[in-house]
Coordinates of C-alpha atoms in Angstrom, one line a residue:
X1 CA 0.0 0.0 0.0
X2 CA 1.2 3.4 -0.9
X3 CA 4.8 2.0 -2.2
X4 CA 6.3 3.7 -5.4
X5 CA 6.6 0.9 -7.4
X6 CA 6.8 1.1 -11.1
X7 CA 6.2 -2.6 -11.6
X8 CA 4.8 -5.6 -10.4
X9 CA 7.8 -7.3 -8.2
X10 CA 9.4 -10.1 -9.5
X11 CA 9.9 -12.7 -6.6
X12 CA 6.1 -13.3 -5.3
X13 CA 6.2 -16.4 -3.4
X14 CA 4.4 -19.3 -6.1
X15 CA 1.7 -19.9 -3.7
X16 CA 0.1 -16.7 -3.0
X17 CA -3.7 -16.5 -3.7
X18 CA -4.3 -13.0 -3.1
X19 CA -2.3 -9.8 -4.1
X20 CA -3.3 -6.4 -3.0
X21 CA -1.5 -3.5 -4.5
X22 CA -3.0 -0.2 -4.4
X23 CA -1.7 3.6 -4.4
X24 CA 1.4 2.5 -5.8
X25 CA 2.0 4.6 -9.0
X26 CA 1.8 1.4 -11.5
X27 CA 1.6 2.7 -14.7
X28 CA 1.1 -0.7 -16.7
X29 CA 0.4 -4.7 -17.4
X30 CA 3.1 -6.5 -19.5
X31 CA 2.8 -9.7 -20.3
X32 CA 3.1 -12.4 -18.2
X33 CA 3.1 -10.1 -15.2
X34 CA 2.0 -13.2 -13.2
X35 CA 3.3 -15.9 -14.6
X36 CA 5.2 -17.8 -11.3
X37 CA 1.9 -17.2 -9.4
X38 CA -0.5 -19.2 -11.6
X39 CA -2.3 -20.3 -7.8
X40 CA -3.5 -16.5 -8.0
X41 CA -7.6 -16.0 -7.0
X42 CA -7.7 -12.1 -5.9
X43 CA -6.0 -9.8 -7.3
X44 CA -6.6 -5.7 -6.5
X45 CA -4.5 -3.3 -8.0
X46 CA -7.0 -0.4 -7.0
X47 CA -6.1 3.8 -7.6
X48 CA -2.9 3.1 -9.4
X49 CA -1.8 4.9 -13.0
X50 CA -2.3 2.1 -14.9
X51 CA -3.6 3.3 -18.6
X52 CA -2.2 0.1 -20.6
X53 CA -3.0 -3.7 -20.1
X54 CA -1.5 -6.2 -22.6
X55 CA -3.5 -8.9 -24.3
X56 CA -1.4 -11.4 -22.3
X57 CA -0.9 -9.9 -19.0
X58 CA -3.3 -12.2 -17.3
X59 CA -1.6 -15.2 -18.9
X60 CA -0.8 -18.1 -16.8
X61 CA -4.0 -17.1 -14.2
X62 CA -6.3 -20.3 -14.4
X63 CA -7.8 -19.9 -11.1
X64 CA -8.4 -15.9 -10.5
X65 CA -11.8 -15.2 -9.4
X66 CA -11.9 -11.6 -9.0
X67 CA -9.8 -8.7 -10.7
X68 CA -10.3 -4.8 -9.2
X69 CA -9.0 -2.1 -11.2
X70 CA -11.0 0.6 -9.8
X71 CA -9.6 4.1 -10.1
X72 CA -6.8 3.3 -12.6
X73 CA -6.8 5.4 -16.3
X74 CA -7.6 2.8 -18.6
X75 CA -9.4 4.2 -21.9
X76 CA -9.5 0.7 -23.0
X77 CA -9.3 -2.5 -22.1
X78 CA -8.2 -5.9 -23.9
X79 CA -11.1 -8.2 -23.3
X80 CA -9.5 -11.1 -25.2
X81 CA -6.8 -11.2 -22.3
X82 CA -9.9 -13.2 -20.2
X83 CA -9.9 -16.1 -22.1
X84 CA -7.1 -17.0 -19.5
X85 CA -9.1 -16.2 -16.7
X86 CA -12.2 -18.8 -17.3
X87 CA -13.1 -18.8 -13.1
X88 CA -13.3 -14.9 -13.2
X89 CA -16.6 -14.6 -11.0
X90 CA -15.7 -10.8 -10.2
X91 CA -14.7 -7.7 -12.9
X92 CA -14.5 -4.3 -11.0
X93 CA -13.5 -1.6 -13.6
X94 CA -15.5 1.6 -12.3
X95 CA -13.8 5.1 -12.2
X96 CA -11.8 4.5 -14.9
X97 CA -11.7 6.0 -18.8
X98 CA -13.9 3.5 -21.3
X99 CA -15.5 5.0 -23.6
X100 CA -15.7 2.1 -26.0
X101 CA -17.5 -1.2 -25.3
X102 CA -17.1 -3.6 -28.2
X103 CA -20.0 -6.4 -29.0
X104 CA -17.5 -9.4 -28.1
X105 CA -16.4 -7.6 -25.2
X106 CA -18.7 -10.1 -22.5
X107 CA -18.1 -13.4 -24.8
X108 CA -15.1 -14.6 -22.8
X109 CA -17.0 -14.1 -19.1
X110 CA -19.1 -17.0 -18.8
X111 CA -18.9 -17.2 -14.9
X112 CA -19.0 -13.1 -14.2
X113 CA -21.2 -12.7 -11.7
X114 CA -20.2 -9.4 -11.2
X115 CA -19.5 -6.4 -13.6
X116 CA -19.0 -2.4 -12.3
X117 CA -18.5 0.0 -15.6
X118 CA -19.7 2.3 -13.6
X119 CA -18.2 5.8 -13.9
X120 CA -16.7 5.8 -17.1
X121 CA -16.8 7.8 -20.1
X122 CA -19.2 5.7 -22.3
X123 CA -21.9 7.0 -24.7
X124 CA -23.0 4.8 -26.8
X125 CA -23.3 1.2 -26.8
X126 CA -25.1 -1.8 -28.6
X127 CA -27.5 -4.2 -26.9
X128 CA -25.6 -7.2 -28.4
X129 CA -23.0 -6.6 -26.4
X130 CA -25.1 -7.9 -23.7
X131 CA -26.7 -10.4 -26.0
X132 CA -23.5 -12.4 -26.5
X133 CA -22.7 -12.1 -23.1
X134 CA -23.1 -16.2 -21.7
X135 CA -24.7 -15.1 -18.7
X136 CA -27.6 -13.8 -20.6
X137 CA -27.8 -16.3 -23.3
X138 CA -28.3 -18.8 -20.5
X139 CA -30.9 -16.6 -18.6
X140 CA -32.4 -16.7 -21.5
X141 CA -32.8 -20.4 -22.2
X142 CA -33.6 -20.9 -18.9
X143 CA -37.0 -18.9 -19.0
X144 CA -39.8 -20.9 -17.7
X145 CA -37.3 -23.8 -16.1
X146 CA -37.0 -25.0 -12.9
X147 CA -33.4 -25.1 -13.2
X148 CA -31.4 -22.5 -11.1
X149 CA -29.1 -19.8 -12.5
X150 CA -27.2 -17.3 -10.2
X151 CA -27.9 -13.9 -10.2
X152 CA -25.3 -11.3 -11.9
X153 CA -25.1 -7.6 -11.0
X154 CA -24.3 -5.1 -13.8
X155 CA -23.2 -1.7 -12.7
X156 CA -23.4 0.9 -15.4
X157 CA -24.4 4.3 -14.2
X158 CA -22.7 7.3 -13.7
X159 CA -21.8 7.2 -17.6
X160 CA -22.3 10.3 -20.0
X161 CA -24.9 8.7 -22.5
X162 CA -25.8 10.3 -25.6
X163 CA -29.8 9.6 -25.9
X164 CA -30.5 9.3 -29.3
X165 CA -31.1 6.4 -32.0
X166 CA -28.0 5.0 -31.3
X167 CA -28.6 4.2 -27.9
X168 CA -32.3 2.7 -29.2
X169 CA -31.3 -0.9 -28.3
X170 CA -29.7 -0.2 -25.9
X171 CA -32.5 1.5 -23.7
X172 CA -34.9 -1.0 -24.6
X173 CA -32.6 -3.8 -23.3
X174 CA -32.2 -1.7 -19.9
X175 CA -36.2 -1.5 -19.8
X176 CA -36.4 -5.2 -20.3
X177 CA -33.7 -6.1 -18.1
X178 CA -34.3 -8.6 -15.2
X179 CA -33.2 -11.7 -12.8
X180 CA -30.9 -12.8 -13.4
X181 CA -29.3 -9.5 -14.4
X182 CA -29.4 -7.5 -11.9
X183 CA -29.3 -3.7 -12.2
X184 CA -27.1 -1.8 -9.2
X185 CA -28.8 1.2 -10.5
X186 CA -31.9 1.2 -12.7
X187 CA -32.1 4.7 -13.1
X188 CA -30.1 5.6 -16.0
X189 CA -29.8 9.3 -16.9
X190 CA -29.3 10.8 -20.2
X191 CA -26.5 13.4 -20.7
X192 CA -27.2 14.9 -24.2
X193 CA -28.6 16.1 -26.8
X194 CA -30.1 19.2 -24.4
X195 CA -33.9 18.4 -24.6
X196 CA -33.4 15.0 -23.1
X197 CA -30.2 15.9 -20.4
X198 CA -31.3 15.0 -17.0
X199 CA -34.1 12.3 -18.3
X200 CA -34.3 8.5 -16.9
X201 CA -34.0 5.6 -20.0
X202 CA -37.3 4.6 -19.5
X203 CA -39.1 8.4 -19.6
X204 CA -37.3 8.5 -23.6
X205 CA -38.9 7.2 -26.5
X206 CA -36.2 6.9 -29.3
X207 CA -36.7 6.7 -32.8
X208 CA -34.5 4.6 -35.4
X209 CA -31.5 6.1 -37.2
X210 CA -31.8 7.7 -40.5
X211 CA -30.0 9.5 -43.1
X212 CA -29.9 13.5 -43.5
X213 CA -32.6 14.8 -45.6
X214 CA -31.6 18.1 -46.7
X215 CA -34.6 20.9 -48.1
X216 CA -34.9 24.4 -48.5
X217 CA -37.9 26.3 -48.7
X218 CA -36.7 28.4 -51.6
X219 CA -33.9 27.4 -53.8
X220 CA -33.4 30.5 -55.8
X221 CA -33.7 33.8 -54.4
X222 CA -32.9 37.5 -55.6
X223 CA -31.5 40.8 -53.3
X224 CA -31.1 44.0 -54.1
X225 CA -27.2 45.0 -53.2
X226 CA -26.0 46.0 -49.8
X227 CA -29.2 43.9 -47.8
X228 CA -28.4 41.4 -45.7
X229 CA -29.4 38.3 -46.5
X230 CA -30.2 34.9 -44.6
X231 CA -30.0 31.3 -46.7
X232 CA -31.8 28.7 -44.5
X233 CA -31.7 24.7 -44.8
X234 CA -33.5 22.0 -42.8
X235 CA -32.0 19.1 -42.3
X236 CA -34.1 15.8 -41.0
X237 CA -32.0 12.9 -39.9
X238 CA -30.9 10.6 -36.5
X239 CA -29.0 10.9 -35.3
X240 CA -28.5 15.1 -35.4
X241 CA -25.8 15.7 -38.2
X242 CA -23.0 18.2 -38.7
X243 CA -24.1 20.4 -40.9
X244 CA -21.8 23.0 -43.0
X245 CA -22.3 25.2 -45.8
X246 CA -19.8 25.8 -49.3
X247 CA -19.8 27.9 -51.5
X248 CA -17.2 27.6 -54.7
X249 CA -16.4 24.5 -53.2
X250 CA -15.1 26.9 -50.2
X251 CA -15.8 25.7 -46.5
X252 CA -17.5 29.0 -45.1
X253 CA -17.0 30.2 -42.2
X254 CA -18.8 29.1 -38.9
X255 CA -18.9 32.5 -37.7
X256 CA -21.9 33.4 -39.8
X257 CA -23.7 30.1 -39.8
X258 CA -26.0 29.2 -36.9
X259 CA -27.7 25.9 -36.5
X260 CA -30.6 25.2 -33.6
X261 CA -33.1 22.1 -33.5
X262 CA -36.8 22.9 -34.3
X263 CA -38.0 19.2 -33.5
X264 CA -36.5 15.9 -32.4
X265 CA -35.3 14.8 -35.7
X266 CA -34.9 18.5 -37.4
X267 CA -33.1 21.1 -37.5
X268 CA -32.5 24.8 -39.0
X269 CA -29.6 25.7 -40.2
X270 CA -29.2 29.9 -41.7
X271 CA -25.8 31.4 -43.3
X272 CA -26.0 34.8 -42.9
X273 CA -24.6 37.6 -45.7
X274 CA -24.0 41.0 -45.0
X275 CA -24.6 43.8 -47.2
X276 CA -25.0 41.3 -50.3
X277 CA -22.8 42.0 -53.2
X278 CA -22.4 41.2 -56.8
X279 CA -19.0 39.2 -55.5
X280 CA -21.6 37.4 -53.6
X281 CA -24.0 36.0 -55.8
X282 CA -23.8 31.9 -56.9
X283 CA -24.7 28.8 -55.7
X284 CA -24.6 27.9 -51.9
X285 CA -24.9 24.5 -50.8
X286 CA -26.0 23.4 -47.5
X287 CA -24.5 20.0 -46.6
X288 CA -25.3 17.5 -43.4
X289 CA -23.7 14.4 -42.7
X290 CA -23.9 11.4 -39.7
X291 CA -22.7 8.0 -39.6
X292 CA -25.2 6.8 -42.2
X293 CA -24.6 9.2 -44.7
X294 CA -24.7 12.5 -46.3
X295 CA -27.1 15.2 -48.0
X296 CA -27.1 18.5 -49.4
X297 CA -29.2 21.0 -50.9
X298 CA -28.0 24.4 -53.5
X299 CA -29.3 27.6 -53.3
X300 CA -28.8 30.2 -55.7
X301 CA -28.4 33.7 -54.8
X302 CA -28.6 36.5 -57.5
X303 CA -27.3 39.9 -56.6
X304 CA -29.7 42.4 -58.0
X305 CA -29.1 46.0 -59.8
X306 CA -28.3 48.6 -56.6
X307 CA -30.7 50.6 -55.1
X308 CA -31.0 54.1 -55.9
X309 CA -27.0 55.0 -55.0
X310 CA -27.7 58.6 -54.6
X311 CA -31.1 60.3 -53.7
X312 CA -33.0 63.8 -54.8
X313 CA -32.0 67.0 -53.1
X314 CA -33.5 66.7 -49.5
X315 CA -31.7 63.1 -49.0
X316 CA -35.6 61.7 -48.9
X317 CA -34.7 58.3 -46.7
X318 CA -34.7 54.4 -47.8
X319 CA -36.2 53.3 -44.5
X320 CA -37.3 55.0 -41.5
X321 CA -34.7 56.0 -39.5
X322 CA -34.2 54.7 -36.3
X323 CA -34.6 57.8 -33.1
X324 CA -31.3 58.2 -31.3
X325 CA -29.0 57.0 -34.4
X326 CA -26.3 59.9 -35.1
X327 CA -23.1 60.2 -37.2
X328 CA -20.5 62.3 -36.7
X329 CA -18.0 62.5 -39.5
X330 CA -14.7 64.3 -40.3
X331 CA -12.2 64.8 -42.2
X332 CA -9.2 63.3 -41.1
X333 CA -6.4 63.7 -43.9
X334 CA -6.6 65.6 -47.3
X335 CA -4.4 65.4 -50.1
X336 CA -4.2 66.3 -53.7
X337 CA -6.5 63.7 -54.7
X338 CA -8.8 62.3 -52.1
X339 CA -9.8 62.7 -48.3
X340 CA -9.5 60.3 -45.5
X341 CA -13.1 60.3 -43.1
X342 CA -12.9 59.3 -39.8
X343 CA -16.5 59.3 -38.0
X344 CA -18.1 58.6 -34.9
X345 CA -21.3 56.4 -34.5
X346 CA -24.0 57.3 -31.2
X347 CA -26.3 54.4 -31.5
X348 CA -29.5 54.4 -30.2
X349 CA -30.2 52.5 -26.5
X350 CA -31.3 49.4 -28.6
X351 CA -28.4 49.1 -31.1
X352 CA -24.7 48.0 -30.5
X353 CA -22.1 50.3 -31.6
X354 CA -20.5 47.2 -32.6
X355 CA -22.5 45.7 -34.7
X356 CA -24.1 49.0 -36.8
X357 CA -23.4 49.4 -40.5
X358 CA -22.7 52.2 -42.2
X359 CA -23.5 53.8 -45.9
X360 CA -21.3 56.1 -47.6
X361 CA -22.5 58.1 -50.4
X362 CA -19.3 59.7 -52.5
X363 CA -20.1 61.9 -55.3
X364 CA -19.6 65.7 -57.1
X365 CA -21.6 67.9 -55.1
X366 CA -23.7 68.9 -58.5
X367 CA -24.2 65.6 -59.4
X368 CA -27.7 64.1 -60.0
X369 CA -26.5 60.7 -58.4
X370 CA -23.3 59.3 -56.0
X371 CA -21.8 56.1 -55.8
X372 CA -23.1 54.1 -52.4
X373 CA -20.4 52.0 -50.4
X374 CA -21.2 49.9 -47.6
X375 CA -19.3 49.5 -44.7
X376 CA -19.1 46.5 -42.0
X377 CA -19.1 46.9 -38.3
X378 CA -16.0 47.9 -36.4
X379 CA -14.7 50.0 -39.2
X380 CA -14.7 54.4 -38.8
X381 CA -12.6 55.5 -41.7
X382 CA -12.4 55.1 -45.2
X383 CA -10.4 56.8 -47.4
X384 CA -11.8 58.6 -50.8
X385 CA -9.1 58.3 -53.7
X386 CA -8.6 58.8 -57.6
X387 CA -11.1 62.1 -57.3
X388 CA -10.6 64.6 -59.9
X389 CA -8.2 67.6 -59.3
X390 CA -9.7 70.8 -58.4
X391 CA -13.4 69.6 -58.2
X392 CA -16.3 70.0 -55.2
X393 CA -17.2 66.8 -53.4
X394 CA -19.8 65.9 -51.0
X395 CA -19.6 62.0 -48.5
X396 CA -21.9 61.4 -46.4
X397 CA -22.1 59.0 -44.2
X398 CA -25.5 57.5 -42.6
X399 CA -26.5 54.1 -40.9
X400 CA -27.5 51.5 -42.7
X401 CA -30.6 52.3 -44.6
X402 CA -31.2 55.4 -43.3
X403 CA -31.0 58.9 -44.8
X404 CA -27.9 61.1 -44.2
X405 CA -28.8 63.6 -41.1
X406 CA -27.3 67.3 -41.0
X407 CA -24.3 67.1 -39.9
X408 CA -23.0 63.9 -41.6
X409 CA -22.0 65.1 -44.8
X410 CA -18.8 67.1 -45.3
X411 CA -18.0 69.3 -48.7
X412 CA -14.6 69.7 -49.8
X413 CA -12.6 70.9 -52.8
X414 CA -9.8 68.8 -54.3
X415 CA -6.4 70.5 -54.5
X416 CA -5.0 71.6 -58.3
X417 CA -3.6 69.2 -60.7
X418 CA -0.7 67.7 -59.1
X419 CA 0.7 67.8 -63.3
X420 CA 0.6 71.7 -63.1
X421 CA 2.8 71.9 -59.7
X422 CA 5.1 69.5 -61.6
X423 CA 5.5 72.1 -64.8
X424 CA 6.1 75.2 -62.6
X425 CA 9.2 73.4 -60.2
X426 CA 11.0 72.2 -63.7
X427 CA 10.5 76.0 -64.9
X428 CA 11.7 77.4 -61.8
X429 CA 14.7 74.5 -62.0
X430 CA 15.1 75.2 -65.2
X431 CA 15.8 79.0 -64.4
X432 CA 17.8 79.3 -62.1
X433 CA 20.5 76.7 -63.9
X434 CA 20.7 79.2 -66.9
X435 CA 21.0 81.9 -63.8
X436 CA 24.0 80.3 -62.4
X437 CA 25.5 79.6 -66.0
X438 CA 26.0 82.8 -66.8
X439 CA 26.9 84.1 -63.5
X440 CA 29.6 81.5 -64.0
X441 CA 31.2 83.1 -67.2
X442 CA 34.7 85.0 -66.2
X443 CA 34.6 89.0 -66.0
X444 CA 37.0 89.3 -69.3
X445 CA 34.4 87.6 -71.7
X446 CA 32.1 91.2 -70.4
X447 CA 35.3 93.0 -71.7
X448 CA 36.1 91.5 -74.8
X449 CA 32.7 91.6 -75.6
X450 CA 32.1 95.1 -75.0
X451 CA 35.3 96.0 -76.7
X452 CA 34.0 94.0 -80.2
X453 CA 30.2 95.4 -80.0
X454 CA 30.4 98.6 -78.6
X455 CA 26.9 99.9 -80.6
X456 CA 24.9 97.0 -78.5
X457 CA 26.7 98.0 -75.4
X458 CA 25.7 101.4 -75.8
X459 CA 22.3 100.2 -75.9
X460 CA 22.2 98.6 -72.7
X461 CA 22.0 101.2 -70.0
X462 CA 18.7 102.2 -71.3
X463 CA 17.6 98.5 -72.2
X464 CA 18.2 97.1 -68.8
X465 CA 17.1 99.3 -66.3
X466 CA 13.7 99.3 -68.3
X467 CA 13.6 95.3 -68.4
X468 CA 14.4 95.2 -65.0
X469 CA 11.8 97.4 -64.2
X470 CA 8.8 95.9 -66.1
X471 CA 9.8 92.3 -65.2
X472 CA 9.3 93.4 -61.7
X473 CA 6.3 95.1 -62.2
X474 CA 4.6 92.3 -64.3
X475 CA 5.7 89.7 -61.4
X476 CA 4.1 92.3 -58.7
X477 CA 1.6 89.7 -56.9
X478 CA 2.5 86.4 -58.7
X479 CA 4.6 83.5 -56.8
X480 CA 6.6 83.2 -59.8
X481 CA 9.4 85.4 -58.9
X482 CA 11.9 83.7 -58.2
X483 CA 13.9 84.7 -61.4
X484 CA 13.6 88.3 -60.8
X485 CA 14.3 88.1 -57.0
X486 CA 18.3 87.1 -58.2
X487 CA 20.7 89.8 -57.8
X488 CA 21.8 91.1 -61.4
X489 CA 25.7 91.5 -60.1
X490 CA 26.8 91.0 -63.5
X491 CA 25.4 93.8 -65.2
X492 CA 26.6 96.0 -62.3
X493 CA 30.0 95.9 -64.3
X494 CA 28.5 97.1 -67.7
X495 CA 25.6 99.1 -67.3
X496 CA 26.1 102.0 -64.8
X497 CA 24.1 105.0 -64.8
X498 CA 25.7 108.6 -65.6
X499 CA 23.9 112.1 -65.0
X500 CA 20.0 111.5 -65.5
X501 CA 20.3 108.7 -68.1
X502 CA 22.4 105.6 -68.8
X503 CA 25.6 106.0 -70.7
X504 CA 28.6 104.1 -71.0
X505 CA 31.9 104.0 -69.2
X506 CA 35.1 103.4 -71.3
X507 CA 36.7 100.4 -70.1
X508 CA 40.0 101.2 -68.9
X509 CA 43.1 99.9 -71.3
X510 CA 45.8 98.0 -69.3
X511 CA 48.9 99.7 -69.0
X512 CA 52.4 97.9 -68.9
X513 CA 54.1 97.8 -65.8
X514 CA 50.8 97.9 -64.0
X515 CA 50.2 94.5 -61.8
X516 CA 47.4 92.7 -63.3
X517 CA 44.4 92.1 -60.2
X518 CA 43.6 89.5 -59.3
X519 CA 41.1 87.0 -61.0
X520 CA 38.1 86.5 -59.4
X521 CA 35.8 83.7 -59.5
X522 CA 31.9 83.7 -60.2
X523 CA 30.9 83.7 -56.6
X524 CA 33.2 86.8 -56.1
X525 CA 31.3 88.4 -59.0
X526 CA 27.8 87.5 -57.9

């Protein structure tokens, strides 16, 4: 008792007829884990770990009478391994893991005069697997005969069973049940499905299994864009089937598919679409299945022409509009050729902010109609792009099916075109290179050049001053003068005023023995 053995010891004395080993961590059988004690009637290996038992572990065990594995994790059990236990009169397996109880599992206890499955994890099971058992077959035979058969208790309660037409035979064998099988508990409880949890075996009625039957009460249906839409199946079958719906050979997802029983054997299945689209429209197909087959049923959706995306002056509304409902929008970044909106939703005490959808309505502000974009819940912005340059807009933003309310629609101008901006910073580039070209050219090309062309020289005082002036007088209020803003240090040298009027200075000749200045680079000039 409470010894941390791993394994069954090895030098049992060959004699022993009863071995008791219990809170010990044993974690499994092997074969022939008894083989020098074949004189073995009682064996308890109670609360232990044990979760695997070998086909032969009981080999060698002619005599044993009665086997307790209570309280061990065993999920399942080799019942072959008791054709070497033919005397086994006692079989204690509650508070383990079964969930599984094959049809041959009772064939190879002919004396049991004792089973406890209670406390276990099983659902489902077939009457034949009491049928076969050799106990039953001989209570049976024995109906109506004097001759004596002992009694056998069967212990099966505390188990999770699924009450539908699986268990049919089941429950009826449980009903008919009597000496000499004896129930330790009579009263049976159904676990699932919900509207029988809680119910005794013999208060159920359980029908045979079938195969789905799928049906829809209309197989073809049109929607105008941006309603939301709801496909419905019912599927008939027993027991309840899984039940999914495809579309383009695409599992969708279970999100937006609900399923709920309307009767015993039927149930409703819907696939909800918001805000239908023309992406949206083909053929769904609703598909059940169980263990005796599978169904399915197509509907086709078609995705109508859109409602009216703009409406008359005075925004006259699609449905009534719901009191409380309000939408506050603004604009949350501009540029040259859309906006960003950002708005707030204050829903009305019945609605979820989280759930509300929204309608935008994008459009020139002079024009008869304006595109309409739906919006999903959860989502407060949306950005407007590829709008003309220089043009009045209007959005407006509005819940779902309701007419825009003042205050939700924002105007706005688009900037110029972004082409034009382009064409004036090339000129301007362009410019000011030529500028600092010429400023570049060395002070003795002036000379030689006034030298060679005296007459256009002599021109110049008057020419230059008057330029300069009405180039600065036709920039007076334009952005574009950048040109005339550059300080004209090279004509400084030529062009000098004398008396009232321009005239020309003669250019000094260079005389020898005079030291030459220095030269002087363009950014000295300029």
């Amino acid at each position: 008792m409470s010894a941390l053995l791993r394994q069954i010891p090895a030098n049992i004395p060959q004699d022993i007829r009863k071995i008791r080993i219990e809170n010990s961590h044993l974690t499994e059988l092997p074969r022939g884990s008894f083989e020098n004690v074949s004189a073995l009637e009682y064996l308890w290996l109670n609360f232990n770990n044990i979760t695997v038992m070998h086909i032969k572990s009981l080999e060698y065990l002619p005599t044993l009478k009665e086997l307790r594995l209570q309280g061990n994790k065993l999920s399942s059990v080799p019942w072959t391994a008791f054709q070497d236990t033919p005397a086994l009169k006692i079989l204690d397996l509650k508070h383990n893991r079964l969930d599984v109880l094959p049809e041959h599992a009772l064939r190879y206890l002919p004396n049991l005069t004792y089973l406890d499955l209670s406390s276990n994890q099983l659902t489902v099971i077939s009457r034949d697997v009491f049928y076969n058992w050799p106990v039953y077959q001989r209570s049976q035979r024995a109906e109506g005969q004097i001759e004596a058969i002992s009694n056998a208790v069967l212990a099966l309660h505390d188990n999770p069973w699924i009450c539908d037409c699986r268990l049919r035979g089941f429950v009826q064998f449980i009903k008919s049940v009597g000496p000499p099988i004896i129930l330790m508990n009579s009263y049976l409880t159904c676990s699932s499905p919900k509207f029988r949890a809680g119910k005794f075996f013999h208060e159920v009625e359980l029908n045979s299994c079938m195969k789905p039957l799928t049906s829809a009460l209309d197989t073809n249906l049109t929607v105008p864009v941006g309603l939301n839409i709801t496909l419905t199946c019912f599927v008939q079958a027993s027991p309840s089937p899984v039940v999914w719906w495809t579309y383009a050979l695409k599992l969708l997802r279970a999100f937006n598919v609900s399923t709920e029983p309307v009767s015993e054997d039927t149930i409703r299945s819907e696939l909800l679409i918001p805000a239908a689209r023309p992406a949206d429209a083909g053929n769904y197909t609703c598909m059940a299945a169980n263990f005796l087959g599978n169904s399915s049923v197509a509907i086709t959706l078609q995705v109508g022409a859109l409602w009216a995306s703009t409406t008359p002056v005075g925004w006259a509304p699609i449905a009534p509009a719901e009191p409380g409902t309000h939408v506050e929008v603004r604009i949350a970044k501009q540029t040259v050729y859309g906006i960003t909106l950002e708005w707030f939703a204050v829903a009305a005490a019945a609605a979820e902010p989280g759930e509300t959808w929204y309608t935008l309505l994008v459009g020139r502000y002079d024009a008869a109609q304006k595109d309409t974009i739906y919006i999903g819940p959860g989502v407060n912005t949306y950005s407007v792009t590829d709008l003309l340059p220089a043009t009045k807009y209007e959005v407006c933003v509005a819940v779902r099916n309701q007419a825009p309310r003042k205050g939700q629609c924002v105007v706005f101008v688009t900037g110029s075109d972004i082409s034009q901006l382009e064409q004036r910073e090339k000129l301007i580039h362009i410019v000011v290179i030529v500028c600092a070209m010429v400023l570049a050219v060395p002070a003795g090309m002036y000379a030689c050049t006034a030298e060679a062309r005296p007459g256009c020289l002599a021109r110049c005082p008057c020419a230059c001053p008057r330029r300069r002036r009405g180039g600065q007088a036709q920039a007076a209020g334009s952005k574009e003068s950048t040109l005339d803003s550059l300080p004209a240090g090279s004509e400084d040298g030529l062009c000098r005023p004398e008396g009232g009027r321009g005239a020309r200075q003669p250019l000094a000749r260079e005389e020898p023995g005079k030291p030459r200045p220095p030269h002087r680079n363009s950014a000295d000039l300029y």
